[in-house]
PDB file of C-alpha atoms in Angstrom:
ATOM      1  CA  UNK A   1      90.378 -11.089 -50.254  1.00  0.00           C
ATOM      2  CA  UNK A   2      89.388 -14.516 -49.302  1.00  0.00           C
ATOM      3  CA  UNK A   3      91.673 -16.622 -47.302  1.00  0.00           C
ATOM      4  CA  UNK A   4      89.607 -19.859 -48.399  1.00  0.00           C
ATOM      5  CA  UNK A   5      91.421 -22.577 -49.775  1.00  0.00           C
ATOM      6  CA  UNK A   6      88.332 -24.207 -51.620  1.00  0.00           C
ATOM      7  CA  UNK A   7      86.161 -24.032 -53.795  1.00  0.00           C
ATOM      8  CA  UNK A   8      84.164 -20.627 -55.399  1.00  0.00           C
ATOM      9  CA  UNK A   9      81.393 -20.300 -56.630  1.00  0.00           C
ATOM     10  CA  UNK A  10      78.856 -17.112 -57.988  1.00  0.00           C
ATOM     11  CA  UNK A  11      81.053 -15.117 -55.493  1.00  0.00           C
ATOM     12  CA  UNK A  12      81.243 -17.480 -52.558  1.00  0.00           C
ATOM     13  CA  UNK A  13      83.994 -19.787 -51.296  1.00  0.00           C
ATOM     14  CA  UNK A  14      84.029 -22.725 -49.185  1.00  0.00           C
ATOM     15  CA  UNK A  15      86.817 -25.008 -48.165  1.00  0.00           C
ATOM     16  CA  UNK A  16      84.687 -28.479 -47.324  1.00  0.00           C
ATOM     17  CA  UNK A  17      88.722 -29.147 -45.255  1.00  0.00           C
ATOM     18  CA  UNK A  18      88.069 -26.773 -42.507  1.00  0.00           C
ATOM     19  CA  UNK A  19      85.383 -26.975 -39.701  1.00  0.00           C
ATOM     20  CA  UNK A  20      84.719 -24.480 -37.186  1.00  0.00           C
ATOM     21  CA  UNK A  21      85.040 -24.844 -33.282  1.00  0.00           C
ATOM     22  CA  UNK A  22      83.520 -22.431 -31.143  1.00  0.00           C
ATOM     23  CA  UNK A  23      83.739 -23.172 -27.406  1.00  0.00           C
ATOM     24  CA  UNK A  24      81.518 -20.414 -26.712  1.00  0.00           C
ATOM     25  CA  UNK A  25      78.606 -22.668 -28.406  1.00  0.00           C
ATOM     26  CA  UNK A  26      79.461 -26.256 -27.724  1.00  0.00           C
ATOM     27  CA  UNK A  27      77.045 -28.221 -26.751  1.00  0.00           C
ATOM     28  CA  UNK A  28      77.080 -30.787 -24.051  1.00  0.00           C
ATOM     29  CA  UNK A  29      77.349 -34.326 -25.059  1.00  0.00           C
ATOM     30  CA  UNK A  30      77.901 -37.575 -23.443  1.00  0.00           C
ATOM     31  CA  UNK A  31      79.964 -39.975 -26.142  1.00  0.00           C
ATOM     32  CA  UNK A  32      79.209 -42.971 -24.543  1.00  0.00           C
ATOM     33  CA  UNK A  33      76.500 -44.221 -22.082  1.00  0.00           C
ATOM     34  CA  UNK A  34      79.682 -45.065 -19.139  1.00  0.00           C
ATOM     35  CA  UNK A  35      81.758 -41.601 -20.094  1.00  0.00           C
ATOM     36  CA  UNK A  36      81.359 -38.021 -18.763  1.00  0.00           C
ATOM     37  CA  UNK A  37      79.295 -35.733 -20.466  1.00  0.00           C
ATOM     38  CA  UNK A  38      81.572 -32.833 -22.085  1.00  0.00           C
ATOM     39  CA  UNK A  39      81.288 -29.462 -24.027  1.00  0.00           C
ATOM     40  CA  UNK A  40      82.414 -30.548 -27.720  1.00  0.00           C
ATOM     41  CA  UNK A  41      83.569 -27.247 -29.696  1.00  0.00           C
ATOM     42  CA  UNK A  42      82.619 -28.844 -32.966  1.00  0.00           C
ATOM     43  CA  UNK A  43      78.770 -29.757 -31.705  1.00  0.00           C
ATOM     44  CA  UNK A  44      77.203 -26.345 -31.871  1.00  0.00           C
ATOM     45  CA  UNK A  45      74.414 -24.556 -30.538  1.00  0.00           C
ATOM     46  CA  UNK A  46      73.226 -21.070 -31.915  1.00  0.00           C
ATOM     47  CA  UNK A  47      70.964 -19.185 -30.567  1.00  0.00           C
ATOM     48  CA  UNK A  48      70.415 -15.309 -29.825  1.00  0.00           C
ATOM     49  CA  UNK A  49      72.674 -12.938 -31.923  1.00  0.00           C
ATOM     50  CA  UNK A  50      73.728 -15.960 -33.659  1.00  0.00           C
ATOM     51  CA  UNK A  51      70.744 -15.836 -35.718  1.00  0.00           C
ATOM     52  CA  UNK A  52      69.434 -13.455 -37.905  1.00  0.00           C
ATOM     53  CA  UNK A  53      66.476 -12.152 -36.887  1.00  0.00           C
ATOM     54  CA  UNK A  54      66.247  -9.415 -39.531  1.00  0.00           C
ATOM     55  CA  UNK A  55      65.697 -12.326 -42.864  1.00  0.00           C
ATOM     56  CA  UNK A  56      62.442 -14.477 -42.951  1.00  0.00           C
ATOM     57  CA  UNK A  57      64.421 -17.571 -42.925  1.00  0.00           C
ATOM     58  CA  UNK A  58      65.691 -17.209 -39.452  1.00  0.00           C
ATOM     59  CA  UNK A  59      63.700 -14.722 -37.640  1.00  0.00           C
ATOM     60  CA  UNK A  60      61.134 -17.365 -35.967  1.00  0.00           C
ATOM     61  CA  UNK A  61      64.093 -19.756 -35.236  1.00  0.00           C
ATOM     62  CA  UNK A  62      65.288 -20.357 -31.116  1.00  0.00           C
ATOM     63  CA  UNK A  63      67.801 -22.376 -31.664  1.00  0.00           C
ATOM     64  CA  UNK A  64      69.881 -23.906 -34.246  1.00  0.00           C
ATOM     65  CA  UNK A  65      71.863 -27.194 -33.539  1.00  0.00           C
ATOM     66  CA  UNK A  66      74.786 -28.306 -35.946  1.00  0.00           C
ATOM     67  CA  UNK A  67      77.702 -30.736 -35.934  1.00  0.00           C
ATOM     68  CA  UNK A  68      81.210 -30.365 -37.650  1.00  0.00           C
ATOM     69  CA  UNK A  69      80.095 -27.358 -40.008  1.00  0.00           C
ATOM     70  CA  UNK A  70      82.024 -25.391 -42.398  1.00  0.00           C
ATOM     71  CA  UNK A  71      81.675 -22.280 -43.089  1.00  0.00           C
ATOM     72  CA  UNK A  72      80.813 -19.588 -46.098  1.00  0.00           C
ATOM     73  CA  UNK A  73      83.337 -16.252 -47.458  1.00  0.00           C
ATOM     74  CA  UNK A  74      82.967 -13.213 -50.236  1.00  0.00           C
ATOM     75  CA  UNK A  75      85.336 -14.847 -52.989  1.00  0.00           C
ATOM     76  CA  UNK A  76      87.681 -11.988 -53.492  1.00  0.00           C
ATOM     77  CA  UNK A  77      86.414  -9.567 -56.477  1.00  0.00           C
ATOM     78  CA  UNK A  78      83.002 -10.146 -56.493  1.00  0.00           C
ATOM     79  CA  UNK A  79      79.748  -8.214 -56.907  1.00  0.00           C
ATOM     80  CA  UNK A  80      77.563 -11.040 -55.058  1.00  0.00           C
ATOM     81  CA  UNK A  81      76.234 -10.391 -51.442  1.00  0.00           C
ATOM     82  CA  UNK A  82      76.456 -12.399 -48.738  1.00  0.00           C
ATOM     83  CA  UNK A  83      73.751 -12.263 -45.601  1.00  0.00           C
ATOM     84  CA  UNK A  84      74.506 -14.246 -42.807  1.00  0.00           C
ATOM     85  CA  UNK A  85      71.773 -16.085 -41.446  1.00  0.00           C
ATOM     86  CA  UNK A  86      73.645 -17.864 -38.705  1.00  0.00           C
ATOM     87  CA  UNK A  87      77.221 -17.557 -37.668  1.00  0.00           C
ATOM     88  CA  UNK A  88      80.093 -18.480 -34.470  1.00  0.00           C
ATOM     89  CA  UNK A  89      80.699 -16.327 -31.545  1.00  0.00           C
ATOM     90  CA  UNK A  90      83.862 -14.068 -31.828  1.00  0.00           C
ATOM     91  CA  UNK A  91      85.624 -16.773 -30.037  1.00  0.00           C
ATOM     92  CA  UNK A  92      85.716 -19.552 -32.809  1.00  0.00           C
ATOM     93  CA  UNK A  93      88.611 -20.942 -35.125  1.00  0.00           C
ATOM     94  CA  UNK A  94      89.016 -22.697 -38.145  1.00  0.00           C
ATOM     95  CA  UNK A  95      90.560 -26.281 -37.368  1.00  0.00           C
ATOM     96  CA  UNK A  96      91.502 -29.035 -40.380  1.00  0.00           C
ATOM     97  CA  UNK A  97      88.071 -30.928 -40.998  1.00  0.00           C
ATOM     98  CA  UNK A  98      91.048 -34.442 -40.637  1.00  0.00           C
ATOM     99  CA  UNK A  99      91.448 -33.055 -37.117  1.00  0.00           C
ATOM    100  CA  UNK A 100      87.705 -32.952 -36.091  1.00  0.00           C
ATOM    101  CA  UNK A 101      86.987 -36.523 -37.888  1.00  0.00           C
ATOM    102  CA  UNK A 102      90.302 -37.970 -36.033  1.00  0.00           C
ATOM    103  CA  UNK A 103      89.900 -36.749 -32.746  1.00  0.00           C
ATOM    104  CA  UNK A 104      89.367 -39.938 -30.399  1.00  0.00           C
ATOM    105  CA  UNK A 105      88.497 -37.391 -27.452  1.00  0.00           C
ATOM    106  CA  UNK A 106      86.199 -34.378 -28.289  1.00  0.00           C
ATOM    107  CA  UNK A 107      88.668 -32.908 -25.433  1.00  0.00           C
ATOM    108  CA  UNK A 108      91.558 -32.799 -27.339  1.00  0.00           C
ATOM    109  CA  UNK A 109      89.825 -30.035 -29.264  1.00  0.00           C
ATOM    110  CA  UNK A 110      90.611 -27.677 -26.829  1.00  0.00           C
ATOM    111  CA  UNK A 111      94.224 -28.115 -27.516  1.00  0.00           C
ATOM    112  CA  UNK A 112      96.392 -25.332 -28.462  1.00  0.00           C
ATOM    113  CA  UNK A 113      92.771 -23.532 -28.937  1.00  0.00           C
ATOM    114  CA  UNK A 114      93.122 -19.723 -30.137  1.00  0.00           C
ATOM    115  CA  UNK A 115      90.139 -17.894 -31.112  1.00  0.00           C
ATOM    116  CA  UNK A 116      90.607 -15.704 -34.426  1.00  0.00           C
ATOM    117  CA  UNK A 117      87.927 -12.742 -33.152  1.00  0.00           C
ATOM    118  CA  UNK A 118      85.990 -13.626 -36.213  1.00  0.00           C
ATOM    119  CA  UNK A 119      82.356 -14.388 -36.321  1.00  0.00           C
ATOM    120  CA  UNK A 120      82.413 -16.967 -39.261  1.00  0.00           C
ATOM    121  CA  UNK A 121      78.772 -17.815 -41.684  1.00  0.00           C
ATOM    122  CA  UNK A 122      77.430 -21.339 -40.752  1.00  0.00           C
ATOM    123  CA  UNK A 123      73.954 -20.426 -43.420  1.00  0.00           C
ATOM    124  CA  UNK A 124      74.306 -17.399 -45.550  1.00  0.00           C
ATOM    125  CA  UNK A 125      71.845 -15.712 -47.992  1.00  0.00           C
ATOM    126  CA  UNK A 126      73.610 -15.109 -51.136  1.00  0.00           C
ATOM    127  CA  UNK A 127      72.491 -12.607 -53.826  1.00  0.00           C
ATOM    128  CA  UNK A 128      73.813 -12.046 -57.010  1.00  0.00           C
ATOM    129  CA  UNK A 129      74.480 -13.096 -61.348  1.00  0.00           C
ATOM    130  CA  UNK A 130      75.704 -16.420 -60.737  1.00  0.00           C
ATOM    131  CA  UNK A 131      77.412 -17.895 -63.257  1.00  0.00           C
ATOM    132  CA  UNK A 132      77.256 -21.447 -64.364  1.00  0.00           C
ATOM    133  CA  UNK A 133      78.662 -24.121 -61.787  1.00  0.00           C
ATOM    134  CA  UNK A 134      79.299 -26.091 -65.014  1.00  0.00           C
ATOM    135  CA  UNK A 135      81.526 -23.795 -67.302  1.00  0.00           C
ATOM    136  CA  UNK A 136      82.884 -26.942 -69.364  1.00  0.00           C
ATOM    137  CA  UNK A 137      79.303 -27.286 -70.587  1.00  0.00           C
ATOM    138  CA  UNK A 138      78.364 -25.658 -74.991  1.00  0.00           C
ATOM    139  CA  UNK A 139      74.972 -27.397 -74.771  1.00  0.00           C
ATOM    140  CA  UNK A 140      72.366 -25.078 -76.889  1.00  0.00           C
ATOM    141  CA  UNK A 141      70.167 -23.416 -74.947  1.00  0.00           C
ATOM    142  CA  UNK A 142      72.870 -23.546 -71.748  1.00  0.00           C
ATOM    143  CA  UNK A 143      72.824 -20.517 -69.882  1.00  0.00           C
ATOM    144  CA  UNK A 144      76.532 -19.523 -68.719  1.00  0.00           C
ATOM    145  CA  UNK A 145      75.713 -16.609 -66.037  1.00  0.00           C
ATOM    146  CA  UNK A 146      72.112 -15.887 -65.176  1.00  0.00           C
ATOM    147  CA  UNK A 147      70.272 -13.099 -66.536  1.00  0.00           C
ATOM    148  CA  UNK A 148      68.945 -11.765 -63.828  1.00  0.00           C
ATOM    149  CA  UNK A 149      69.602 -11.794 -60.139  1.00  0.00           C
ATOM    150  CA  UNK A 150      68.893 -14.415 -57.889  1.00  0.00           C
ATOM    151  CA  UNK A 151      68.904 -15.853 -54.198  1.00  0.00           C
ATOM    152  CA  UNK A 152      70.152 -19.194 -52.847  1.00  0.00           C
ATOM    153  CA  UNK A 153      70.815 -20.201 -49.425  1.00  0.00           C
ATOM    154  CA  UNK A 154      73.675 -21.940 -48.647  1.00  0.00           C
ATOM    155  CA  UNK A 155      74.137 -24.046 -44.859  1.00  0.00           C
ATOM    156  CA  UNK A 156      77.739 -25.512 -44.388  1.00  0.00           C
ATOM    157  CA  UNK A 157      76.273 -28.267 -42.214  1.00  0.00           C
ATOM    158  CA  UNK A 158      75.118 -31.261 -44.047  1.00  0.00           C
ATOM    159  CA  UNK A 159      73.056 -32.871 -40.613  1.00  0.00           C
ATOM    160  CA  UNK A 160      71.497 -29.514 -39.480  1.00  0.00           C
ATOM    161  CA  UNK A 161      68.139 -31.981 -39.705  1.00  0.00           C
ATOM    162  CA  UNK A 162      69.555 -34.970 -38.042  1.00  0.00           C
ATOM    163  CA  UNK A 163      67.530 -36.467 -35.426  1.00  0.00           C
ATOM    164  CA  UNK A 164      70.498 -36.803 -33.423  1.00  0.00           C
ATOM    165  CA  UNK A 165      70.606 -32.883 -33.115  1.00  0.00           C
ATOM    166  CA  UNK A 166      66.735 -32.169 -32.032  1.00  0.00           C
ATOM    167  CA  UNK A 167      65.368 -35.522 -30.564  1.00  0.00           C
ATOM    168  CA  UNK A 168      65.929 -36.553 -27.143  1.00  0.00           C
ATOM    169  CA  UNK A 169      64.958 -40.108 -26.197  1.00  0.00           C
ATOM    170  CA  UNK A 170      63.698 -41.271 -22.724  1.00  0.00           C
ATOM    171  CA  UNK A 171      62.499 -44.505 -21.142  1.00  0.00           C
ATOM    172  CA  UNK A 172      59.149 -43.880 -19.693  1.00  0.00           C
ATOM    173  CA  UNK A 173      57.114 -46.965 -18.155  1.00  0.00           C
ATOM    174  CA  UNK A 174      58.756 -49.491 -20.717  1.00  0.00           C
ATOM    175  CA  UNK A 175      58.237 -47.093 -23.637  1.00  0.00           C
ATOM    176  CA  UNK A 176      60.664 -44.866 -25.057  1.00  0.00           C
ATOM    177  CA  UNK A 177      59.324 -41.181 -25.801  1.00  0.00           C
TER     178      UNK A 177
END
């Protein structure tokens, strides 16, 4: 059964309140130009076993940077599959999303920090008879569960892309590169 609080959907929950830390994957930032660079358990790198090498979607992929990301769960009694794609180290927990956002030191993350030995979906491949996300809807011609099987991906990471993630930036004779 699934211990998500959120929403479901074709099979799969989501609560968009939680985020996942995993201080086996932070990455090292620096928050400001005069601070200390720290690990942040909420900036993540995945790389490795994180990945999965086994579905086209990942299997080229190095690395994987994300920031603040949720994470993907079977709803409980359903016949849709789930694939992860890329997911935490054993040692990550589910924090509030409020605590993540609120947190004035990355540090204070690390606070009363206690894995839960579960490697939790970041990007999943889901497979199934997905019924409408719209059930509210009698239009003619809508469709209320599909009539055949299909395939979506789903990433609980909305800046997976950002530049801030994959570009570095460095003065080089006046220029930055």
């Amino acid at each position: 059964p699934s211990n998500v609080g959120g929403a479901h959907w074709g099979g799969v929950a989501f609560d968009p309140a939680q985020t996942v830390l995993d201080r086996d994957r932070a990455l090292t930032i620096q928050p400001s130009p005069d601070s200390a660079p720290l690990r942040h358990p909420a900036v993540l790198g995945f790389s490795g076993g994180d990945l999965n090498h086994d579905d086209p979607v990942t299997a080229a992929l190095g690395t994987i940077n994300v920031s603040s990301a949720g994470h993907f769960e079977l709803a409980s009694r359903t016949e849709t599959k789930l694939v992860p794609l890329i997911q935490s180290s054993g040692s990550a927990m589910l924090v509030p999303a409020s605590r993540v956002r609120d947190a004035l030191n990355p540090a204070s993350l690390y606070n009363g920090y206690a894995p839960a030995g579960e490697h939790y979906a970041i990007a999943v491949r889901a497979t199934g008879r997905f019924a409408t996300a719209f059930p509210q809807r009698r239009d003619p011609g809508h469709i209320a569960r599909a009539q055949r099987e299909c395939t979506v991906l789903l990433v609980a990471d909305t800046d997976i892309l950002s530049d801030r993630l994959w570009m570095q930036f460095t003065p080089s004779f006046g220029q930055v590169l």
